[in-house]
Coordinates of C-alpha atoms in Angstrom, one line a residue:
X1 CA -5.5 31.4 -6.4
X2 CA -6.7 31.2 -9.9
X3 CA -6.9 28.7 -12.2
X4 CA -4.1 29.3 -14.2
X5 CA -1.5 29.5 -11.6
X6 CA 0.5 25.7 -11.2
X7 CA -1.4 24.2 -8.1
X8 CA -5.2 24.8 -9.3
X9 CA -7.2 21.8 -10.1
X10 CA -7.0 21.2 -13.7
X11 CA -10.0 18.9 -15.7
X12 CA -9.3 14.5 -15.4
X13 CA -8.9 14.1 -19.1
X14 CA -8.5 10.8 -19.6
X15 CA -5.1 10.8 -21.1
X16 CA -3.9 12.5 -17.8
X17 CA -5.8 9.4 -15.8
X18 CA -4.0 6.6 -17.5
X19 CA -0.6 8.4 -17.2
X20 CA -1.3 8.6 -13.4
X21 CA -2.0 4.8 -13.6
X22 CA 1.2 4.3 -15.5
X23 CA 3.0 6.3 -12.8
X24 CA 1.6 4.6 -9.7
X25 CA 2.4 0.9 -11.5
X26 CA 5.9 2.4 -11.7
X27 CA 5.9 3.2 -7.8
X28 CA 4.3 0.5 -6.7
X29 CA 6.5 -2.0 -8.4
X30 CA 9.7 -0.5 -7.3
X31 CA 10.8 -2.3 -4.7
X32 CA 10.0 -5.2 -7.3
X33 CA 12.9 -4.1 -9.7
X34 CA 15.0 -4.3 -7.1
X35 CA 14.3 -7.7 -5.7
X36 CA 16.9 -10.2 -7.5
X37 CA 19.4 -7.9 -6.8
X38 CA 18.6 -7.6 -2.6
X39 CA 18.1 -11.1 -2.2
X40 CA 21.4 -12.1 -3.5
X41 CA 22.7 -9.4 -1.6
X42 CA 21.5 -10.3 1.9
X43 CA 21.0 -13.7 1.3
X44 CA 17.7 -16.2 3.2
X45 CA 18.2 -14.5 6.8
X46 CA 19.1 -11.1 5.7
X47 CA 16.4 -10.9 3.0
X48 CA 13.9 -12.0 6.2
X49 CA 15.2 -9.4 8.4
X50 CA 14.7 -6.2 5.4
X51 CA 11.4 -8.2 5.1
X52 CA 10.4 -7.9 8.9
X53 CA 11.2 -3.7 7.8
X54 CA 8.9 -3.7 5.0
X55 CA 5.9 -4.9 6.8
X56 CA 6.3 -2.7 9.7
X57 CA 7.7 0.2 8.4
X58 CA 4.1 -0.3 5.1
X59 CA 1.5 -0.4 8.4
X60 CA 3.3 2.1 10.0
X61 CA 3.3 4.4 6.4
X62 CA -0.4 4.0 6.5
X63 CA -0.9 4.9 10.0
X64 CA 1.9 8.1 9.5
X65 CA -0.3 8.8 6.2
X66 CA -3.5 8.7 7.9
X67 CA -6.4 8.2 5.2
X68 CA -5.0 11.0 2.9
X69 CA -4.2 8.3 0.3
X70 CA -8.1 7.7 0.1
X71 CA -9.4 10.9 0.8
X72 CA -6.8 13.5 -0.1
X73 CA -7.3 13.1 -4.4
X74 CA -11.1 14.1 -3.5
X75 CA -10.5 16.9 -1.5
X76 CA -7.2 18.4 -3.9
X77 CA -9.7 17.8 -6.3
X78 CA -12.6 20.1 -5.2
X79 CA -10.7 22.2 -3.7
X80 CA -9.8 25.9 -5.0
X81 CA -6.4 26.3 -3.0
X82 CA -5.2 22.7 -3.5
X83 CA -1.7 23.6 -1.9
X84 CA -3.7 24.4 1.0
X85 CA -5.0 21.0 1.2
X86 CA -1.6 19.3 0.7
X87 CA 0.2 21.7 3.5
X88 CA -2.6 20.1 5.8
X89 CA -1.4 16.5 5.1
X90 CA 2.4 17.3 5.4
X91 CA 1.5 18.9 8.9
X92 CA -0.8 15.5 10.0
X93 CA 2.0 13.3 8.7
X94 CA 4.6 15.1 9.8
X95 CA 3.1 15.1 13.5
X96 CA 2.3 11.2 13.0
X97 CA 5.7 10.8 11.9
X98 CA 7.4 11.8 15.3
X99 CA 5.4 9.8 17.3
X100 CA 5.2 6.7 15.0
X101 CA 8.8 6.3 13.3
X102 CA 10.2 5.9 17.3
X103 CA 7.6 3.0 17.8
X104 CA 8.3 0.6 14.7
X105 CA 11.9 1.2 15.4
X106 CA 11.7 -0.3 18.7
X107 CA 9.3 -3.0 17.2
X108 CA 11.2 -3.7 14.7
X109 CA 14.2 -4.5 17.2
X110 CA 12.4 -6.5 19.2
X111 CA 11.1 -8.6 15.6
X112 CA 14.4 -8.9 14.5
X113 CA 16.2 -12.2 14.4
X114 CA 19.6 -10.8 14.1
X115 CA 21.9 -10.3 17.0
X116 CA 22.2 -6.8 15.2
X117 CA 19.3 -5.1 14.9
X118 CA 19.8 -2.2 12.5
X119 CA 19.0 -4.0 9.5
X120 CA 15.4 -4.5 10.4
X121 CA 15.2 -1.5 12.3
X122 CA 16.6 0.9 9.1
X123 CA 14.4 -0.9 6.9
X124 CA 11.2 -0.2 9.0
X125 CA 12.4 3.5 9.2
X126 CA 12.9 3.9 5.2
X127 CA 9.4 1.7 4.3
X128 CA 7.7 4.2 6.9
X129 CA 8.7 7.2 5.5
X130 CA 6.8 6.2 2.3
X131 CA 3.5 7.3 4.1
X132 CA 4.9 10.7 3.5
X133 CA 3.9 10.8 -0.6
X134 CA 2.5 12.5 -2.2
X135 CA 1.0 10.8 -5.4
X136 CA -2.2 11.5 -4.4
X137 CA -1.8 14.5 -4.6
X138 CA -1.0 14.9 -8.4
X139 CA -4.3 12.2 -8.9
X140 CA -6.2 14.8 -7.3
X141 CA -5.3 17.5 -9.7
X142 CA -4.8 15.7 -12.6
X143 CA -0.6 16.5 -13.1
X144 CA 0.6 12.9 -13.6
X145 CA 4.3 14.8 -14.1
X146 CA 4.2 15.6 -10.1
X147 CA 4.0 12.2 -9.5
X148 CA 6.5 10.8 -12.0
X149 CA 9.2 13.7 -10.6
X150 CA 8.5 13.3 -6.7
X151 CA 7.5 9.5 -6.4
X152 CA 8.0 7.0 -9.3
X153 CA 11.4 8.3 -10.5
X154 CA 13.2 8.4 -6.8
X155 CA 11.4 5.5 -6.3
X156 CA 13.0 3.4 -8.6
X157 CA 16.0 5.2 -8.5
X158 CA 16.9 4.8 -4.8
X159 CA 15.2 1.0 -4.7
X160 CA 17.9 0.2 -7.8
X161 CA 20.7 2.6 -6.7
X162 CA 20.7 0.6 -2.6
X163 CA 19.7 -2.4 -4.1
X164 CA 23.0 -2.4 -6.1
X165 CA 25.2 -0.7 -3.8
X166 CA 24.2 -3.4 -1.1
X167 CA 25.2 -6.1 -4.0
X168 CA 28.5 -4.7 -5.1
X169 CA 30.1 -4.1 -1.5
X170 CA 28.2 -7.3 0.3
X171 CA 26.6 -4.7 2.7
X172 CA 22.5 -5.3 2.6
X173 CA 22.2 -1.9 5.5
X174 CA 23.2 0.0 2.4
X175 CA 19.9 -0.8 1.1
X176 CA 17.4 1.0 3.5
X177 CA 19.9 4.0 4.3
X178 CA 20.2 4.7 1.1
X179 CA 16.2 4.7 0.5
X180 CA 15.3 6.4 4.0
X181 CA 17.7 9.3 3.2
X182 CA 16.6 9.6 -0.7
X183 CA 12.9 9.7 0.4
X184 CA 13.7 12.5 3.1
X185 CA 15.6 14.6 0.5
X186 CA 12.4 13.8 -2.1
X187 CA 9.5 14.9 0.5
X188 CA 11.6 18.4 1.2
X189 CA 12.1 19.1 -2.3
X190 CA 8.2 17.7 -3.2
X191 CA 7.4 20.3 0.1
X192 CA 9.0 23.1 -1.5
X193 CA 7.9 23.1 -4.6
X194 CA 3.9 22.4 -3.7
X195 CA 3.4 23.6 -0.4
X196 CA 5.8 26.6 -0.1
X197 CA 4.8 28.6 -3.2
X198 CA 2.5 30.2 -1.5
X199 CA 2.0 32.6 1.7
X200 CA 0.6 31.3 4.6
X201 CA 0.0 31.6 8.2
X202 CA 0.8 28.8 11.1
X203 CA -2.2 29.7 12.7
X204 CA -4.0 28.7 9.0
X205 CA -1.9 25.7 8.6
X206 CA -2.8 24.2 13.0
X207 CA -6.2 25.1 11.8
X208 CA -6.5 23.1 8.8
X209 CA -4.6 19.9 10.0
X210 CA -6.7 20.2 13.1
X211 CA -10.1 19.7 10.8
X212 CA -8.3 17.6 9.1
X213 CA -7.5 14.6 12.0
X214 CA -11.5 15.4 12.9
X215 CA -12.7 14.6 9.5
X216 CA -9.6 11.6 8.4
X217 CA -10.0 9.3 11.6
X218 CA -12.6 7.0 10.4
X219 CA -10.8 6.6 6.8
X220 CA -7.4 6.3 8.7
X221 CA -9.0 3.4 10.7
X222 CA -10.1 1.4 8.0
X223 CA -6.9 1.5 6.1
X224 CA -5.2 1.1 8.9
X225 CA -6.5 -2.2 9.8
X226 CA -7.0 -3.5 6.3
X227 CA -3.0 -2.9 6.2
X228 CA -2.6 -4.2 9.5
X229 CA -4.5 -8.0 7.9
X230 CA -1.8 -7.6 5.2
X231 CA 1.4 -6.7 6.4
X232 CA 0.6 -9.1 10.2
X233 CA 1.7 -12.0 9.3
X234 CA 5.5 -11.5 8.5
X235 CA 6.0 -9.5 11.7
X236 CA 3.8 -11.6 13.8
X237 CA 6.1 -14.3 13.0
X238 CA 9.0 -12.8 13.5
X239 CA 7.8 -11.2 17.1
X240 CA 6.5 -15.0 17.8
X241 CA 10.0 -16.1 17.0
X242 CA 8.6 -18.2 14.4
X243 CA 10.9 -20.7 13.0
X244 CA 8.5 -20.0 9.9
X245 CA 9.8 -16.5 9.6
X246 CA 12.9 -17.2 7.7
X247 CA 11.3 -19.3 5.3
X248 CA 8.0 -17.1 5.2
X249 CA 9.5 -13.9 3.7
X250 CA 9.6 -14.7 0.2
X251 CA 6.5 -16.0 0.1
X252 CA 5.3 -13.3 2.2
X253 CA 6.4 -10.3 -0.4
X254 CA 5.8 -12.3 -3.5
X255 CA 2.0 -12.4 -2.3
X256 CA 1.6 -8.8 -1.5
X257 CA 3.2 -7.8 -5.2
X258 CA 0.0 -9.9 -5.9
X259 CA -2.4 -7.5 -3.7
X260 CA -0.4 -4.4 -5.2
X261 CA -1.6 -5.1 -8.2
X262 CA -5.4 -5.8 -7.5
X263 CA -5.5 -3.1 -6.2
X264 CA -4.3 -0.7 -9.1
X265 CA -6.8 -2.8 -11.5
X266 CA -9.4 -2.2 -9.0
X267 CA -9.1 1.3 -8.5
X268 CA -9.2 1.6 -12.0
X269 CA -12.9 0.4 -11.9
X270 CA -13.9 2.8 -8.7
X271 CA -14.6 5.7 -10.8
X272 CA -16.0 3.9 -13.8
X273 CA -18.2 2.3 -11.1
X274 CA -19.5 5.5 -9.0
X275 CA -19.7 7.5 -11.7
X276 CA -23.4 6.0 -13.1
X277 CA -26.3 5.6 -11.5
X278 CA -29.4 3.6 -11.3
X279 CA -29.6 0.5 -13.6
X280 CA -25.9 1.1 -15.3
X281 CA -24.2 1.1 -12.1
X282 CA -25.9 -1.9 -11.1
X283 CA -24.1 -3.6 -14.7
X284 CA -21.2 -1.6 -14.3
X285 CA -21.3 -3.7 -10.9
X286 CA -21.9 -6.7 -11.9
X287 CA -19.4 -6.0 -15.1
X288 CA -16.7 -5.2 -12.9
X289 CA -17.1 -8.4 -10.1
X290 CA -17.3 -10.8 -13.4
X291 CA -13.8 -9.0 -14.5
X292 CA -12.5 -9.7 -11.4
X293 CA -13.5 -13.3 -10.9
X294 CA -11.4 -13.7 -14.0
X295 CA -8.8 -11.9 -12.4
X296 CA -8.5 -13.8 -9.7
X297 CA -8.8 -17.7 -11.5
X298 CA -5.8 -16.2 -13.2
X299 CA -3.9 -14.9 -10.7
X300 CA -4.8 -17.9 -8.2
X301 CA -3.9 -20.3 -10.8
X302 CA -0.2 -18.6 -11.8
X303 CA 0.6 -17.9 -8.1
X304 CA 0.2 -22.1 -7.4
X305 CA 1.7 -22.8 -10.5
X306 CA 4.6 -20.5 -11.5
X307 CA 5.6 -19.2 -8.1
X308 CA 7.0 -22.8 -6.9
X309 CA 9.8 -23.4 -9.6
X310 CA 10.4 -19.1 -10.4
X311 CA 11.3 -18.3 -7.0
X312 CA 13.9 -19.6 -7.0
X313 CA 15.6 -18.9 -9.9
X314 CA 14.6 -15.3 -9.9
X315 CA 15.4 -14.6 -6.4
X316 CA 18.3 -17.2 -5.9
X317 CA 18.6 -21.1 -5.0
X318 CA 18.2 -20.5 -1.4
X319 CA 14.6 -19.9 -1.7
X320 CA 12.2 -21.9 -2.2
X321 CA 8.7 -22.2 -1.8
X322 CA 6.5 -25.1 -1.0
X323 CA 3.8 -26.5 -3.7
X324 CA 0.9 -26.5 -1.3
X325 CA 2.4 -23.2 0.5
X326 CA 1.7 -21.6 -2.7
X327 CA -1.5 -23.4 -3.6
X328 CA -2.6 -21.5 -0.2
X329 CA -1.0 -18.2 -1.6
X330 CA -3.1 -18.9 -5.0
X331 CA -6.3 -19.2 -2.7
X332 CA -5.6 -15.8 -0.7
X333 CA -4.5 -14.1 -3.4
X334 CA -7.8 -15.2 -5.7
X335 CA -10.4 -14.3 -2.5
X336 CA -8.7 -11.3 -1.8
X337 CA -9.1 -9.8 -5.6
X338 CA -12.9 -11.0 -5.5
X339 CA -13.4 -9.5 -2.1
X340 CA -11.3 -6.1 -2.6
X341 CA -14.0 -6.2 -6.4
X342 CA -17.1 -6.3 -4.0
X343 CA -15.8 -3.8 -1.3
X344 CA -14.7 -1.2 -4.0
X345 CA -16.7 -1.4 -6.6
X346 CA -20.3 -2.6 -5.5
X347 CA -19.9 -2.1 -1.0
X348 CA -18.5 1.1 -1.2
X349 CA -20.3 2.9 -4.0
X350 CA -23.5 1.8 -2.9
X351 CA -22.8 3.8 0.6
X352 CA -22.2 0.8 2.3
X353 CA -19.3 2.0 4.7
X354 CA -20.0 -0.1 7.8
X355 CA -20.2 -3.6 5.5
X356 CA -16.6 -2.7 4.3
X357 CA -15.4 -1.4 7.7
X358 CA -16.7 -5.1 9.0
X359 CA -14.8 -7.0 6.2
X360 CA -11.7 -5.2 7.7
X361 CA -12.3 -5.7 11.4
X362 CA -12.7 -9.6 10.4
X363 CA -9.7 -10.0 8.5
X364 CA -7.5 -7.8 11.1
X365 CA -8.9 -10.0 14.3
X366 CA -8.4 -13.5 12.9
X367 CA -5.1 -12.8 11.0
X368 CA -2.9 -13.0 14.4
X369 CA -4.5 -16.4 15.6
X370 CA -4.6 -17.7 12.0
X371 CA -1.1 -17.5 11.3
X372 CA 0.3 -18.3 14.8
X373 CA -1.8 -21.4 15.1
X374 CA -0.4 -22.1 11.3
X375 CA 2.7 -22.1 11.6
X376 CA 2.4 -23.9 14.8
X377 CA 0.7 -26.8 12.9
X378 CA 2.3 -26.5 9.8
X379 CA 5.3 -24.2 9.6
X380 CA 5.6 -22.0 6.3
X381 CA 2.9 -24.1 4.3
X382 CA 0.6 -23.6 7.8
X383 CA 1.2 -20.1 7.9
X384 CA 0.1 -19.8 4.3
X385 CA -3.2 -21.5 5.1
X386 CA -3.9 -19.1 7.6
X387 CA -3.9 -16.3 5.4
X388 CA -5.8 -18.2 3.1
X389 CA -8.2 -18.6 5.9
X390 CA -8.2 -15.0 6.8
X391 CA -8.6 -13.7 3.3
X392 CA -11.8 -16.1 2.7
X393 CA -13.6 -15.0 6.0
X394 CA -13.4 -11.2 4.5
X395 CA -14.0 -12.3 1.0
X396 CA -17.3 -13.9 2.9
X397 CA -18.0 -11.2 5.0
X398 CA -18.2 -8.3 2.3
X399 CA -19.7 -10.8 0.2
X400 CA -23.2 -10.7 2.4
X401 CA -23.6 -7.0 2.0
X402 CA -22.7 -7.0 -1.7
X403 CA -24.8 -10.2 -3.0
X404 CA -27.9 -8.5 -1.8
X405 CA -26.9 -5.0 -4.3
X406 CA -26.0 -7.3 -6.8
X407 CA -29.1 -8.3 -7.3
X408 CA -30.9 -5.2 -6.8
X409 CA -32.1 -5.2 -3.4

């Protein structure tokens, strides 16, 4: 393929970079847009039940998406037949997909609440399905219009469209059918028009997704599990039968809006950070952490102060959220930004793989035991501390390996 054709790389200017910023913050806050509306649409239990679906069906995305959301950009990127590259993902995700999207179905059932299941179960189903974007793909070669046409635009589209439908006729399953079948119609046509422009053989295409579950485990692991320490709580709740789950939900999403965004500024700072060597990475290091600490002061501080007395009136009077439940939330959310600082931009680009890797493994063993014991203590406001607690141990954990490069050791 040559360079002129559609699918070759193309050069990261760096209009083209902050357009892709631009279009993930559109697709990552999408399900934001449409959060008013779904709330007073399903209502405290209903709300809990779609939010029991989001948090399987995001750990089961990243498991069906299986590290290409870290990796893929790099290798579209660098490689010469990009199309190739994304033809290998949509065959490892589309195998993933048939053994995964069975299994949070049936976990999702057996979380839900509900005496009918389907509204937990369809909204596991359409969050899973989000594993099968392809945004990374236009980062990797630099076409920020792929992006906006195949993922920002249906997402917000489809999150508003079901999260008004649902409203108007006082039936929240409307919700995640309409977004599960949008997102399948979205991945065929985003299939056709990058994948299938092309000749190829199935032997070439087995061969290539075959290299690429040898290459993608270890990646898929790690963001597995740090997704898994993120998106446990809710669902462990709900399995645990929780009388915490209920009242846990809004607290629960409103906190990981909070991570989304951390980790689009951080990202942001990844390449700035790896790209220098020597003494200026060491400052861009150091630059980057103090940025951060900021960060997170400000974001800890709004998410104890503001959350309390905005939740509910943005997402209705029957939520609420506790003072000290959110003082907890200001605490996770303000270790996790300083710990997620240190992994990326000082842990990672200093090749320290297996410091990161342990900052996962912590967070994902104690987040179970931390919330459970919680909640048992403490209901909502207990739960909250355990996450606190959980963040923290990371944030200390990635901290001992980055410290050390921080100060040029």
């Amino acid at each position: 393929m040559t360079a002129s054709t559609p699918d070759a790389p193309r050069p990261h200017r760096a209009r083209n970079v902050a357009l892709l910023t631009g279009v993930s913050a559109l697709s990552a806050v999408s399900p934001l847009l449409a959060l008013p509306l779904l709330t007073r649409a399903a209502g405290p239990a209903g709300f809990a039940e779609i939010a029991i679906g989001q948090a399987l069906g995001t750990l089961a995305a990243t498991i069906i998406t299986f590290g290409w959301a870290v990796r893929g950009p790099v290798e579209a990127a660098r490689s010469s037949h990009p199309a190739r590259v994304f033809r290998a993902s949509i065959a490892v995700r589309g195998a993933n997909s048939l053994v995964v999207l069975p299994v949070v179905a049936v976990v999702a059932a057996v979380a839900s609440h509900a005496q009918d299941h389907s509204l937990a179960v369809l909204s596991a189903l359409a969050f899973s399905l989000q594993g099968l974007t392809m945004s990374w793909y236009a980062v990797g070669v630099g076409r920020p219009t792929l992006a906006l046409v195949f993922d920002a635009i249906p997402r917000i589209v489809l999150n508003l469209v079901g999260a008004v439908t649902a409203l108007v006729t006082g039936e929240p399953l409307l919700y995640p059918v309409i977004l599960l079948v949008g997102t399948v119609v979205a991945t065929f046509l985003a299939t056709g028009a990058i994948g299938l422009r092309e000749r190829f053989t199935a032997r070439s295409l087995l061969t290539d997704a075959g290299a690429a579950y040898r290459a993608g485990w270890r990646t898929a692991l790690t963001a597995t599990l740090l997704t898994f320490s993120e998106t446990a709580p809710q669902s462990t709740l709900a399995i645990a039968a929780s009388p915490a789950a209920v009242g846990f939900a809004p607290f629960d999403r409103i906190l990981k809006y909070g991570y989304i965004g951390v980790y689009m500024v951080s990202g942001s700072f990844q390449g700035w950070v790896s790209s220098a060597t020597g003494d200026l990475a060491h400052r861009r290091m150091r630059r980057a952490v103090g940025i951060h600490a900021g960060l997170a002061l400000l974001l800890g501080v709004a998410f104890a102060t503001v959350v309390p007395w905005a939740t509910p009136v943005v997402l209705g009077p029957g939520f609420v959220i506790a003072p000290l439940t959110a003082v907890f939330g200001g605490v996770a959310l303000a270790a996790m930004t300083v710990g997620t600082a240190l992994g990326v931009c000082v842990v990672l680009p200093s090749g320290r793989d297996g410091a990161y890797l342990a900052a996962v493994v912590v967070a994902a063993a104690l987040v179970v035991p931390a919330v459970l014991t919680g909640s048992a203590l403490g209901g909502v406001t207990g739960a909250a501390a355990g996450v606190a607690i959980v963040q923290l141990s990371a944030l200390a954990t990635v901290a001992t390996a980055a410290v050390p490069v921080l100060r040029g050791q």
